[in-house]
PDB file of C-alpha atoms in Angstrom:
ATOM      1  CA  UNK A  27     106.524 104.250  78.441  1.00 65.00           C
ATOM      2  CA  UNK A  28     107.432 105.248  82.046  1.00 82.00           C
ATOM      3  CA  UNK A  29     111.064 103.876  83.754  1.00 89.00           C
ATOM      4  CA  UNK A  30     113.054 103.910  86.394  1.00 89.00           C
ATOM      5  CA  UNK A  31     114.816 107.522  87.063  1.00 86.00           C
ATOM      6  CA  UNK A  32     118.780 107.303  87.492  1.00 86.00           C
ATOM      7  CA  UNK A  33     118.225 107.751  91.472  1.00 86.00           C
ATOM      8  CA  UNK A  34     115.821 104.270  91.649  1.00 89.00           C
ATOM      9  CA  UNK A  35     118.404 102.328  93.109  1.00 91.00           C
ATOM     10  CA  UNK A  36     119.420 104.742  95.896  1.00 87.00           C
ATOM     11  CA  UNK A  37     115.478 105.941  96.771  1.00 86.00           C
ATOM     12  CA  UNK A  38     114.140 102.088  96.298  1.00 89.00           C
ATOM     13  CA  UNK A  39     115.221 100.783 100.214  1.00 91.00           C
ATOM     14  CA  UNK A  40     113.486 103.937 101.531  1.00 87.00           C
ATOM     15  CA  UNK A  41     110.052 104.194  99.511  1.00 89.00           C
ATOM     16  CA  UNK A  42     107.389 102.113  97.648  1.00 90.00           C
ATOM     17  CA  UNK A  43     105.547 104.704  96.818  1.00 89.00           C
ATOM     18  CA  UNK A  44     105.844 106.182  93.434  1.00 89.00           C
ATOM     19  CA  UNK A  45     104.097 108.517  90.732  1.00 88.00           C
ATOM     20  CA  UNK A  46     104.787 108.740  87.367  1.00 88.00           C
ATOM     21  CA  UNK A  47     106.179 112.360  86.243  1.00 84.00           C
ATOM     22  CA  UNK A  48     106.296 112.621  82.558  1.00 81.00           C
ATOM     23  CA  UNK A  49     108.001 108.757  81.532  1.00 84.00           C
ATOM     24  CA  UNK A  50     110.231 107.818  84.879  1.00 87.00           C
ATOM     25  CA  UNK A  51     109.114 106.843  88.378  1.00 89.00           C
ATOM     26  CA  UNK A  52     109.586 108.940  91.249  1.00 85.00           C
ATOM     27  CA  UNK A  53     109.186 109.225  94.762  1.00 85.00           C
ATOM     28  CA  UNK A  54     105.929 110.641  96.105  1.00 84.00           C
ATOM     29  CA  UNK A  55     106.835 110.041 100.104  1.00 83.00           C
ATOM     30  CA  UNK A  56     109.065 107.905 101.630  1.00 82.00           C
ATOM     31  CA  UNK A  57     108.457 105.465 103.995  1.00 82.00           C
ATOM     32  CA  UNK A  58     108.036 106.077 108.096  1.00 79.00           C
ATOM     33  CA  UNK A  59     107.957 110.092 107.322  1.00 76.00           C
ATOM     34  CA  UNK A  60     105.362 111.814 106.815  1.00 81.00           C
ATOM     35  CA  UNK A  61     104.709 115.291 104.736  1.00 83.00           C
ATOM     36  CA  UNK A  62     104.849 117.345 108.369  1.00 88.00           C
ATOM     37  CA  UNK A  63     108.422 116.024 108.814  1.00 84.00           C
ATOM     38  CA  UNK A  64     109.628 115.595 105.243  1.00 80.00           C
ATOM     39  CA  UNK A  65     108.972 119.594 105.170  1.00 86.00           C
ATOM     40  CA  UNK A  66     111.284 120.234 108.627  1.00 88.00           C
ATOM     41  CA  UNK A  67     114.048 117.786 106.870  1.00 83.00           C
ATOM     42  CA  UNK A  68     114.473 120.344 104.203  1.00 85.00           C
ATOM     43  CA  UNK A  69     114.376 123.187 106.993  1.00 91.00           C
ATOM     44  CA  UNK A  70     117.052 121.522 109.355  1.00 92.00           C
ATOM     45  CA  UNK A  71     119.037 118.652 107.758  1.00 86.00           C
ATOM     46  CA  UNK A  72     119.175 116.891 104.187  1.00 77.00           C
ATOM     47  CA  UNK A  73     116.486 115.658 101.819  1.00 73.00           C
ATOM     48  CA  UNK A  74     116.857 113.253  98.558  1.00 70.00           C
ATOM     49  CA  UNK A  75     114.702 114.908  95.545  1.00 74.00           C
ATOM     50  CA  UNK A  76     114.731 112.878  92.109  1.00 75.00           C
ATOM     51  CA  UNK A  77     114.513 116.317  89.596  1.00 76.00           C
ATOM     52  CA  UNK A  78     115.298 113.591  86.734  1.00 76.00           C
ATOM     53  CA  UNK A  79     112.156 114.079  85.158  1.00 76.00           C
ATOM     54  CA  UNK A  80     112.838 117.704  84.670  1.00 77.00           C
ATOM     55  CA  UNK A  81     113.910 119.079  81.010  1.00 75.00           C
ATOM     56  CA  UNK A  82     117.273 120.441  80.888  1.00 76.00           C
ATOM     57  CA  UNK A  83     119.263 122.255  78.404  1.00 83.00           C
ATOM     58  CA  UNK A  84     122.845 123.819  77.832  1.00 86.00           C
ATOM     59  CA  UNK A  85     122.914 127.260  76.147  1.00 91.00           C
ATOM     60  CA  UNK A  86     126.092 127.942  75.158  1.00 92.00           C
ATOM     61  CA  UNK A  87     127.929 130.423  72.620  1.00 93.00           C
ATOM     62  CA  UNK A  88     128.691 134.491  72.867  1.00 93.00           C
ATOM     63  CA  UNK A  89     125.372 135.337  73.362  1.00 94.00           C
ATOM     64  CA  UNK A  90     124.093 132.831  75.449  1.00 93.00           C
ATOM     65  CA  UNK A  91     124.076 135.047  78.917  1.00 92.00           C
ATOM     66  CA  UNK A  92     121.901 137.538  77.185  1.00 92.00           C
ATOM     67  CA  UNK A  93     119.440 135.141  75.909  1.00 92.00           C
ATOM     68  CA  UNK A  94     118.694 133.499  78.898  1.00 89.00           C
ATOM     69  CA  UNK A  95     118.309 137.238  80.987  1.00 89.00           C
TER      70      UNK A  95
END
């Protein structure tokens, strides 16, 4: 079942185009910009990238540092 990621309401007035990655929505390009100058944003000023999709875990405990080196 795919959803909204926790960045739809900021990222929904800029973009209505969206691909599914794993169960949420996300942007695939944003509206008036294309891929040419959605790369130099990221070189010389600020982009928006929805990660939500993206596993995350917390290691903690004494022997967490080794274990993830």
């Amino acid at each position: 079942m795919t959803e909204h990621s926790p960045l739809h309401v900021a990222t929904s007035p800029l973009t209505r185009h969206y691909a599914a990655a794993k169960d949420m929505w996300i942007p695939s390009k944003y509206n008036g910009h294309g891929p040419v100058a959605e790369y130099w944003a990221t070189q010389d000023a600020a982009t928006i990238q929805d990660l939500s999709q993206i596993r995350k875990f917390d290691i903690a405990g004494p022997d967490s540092l080794p274990f993830v080196n």
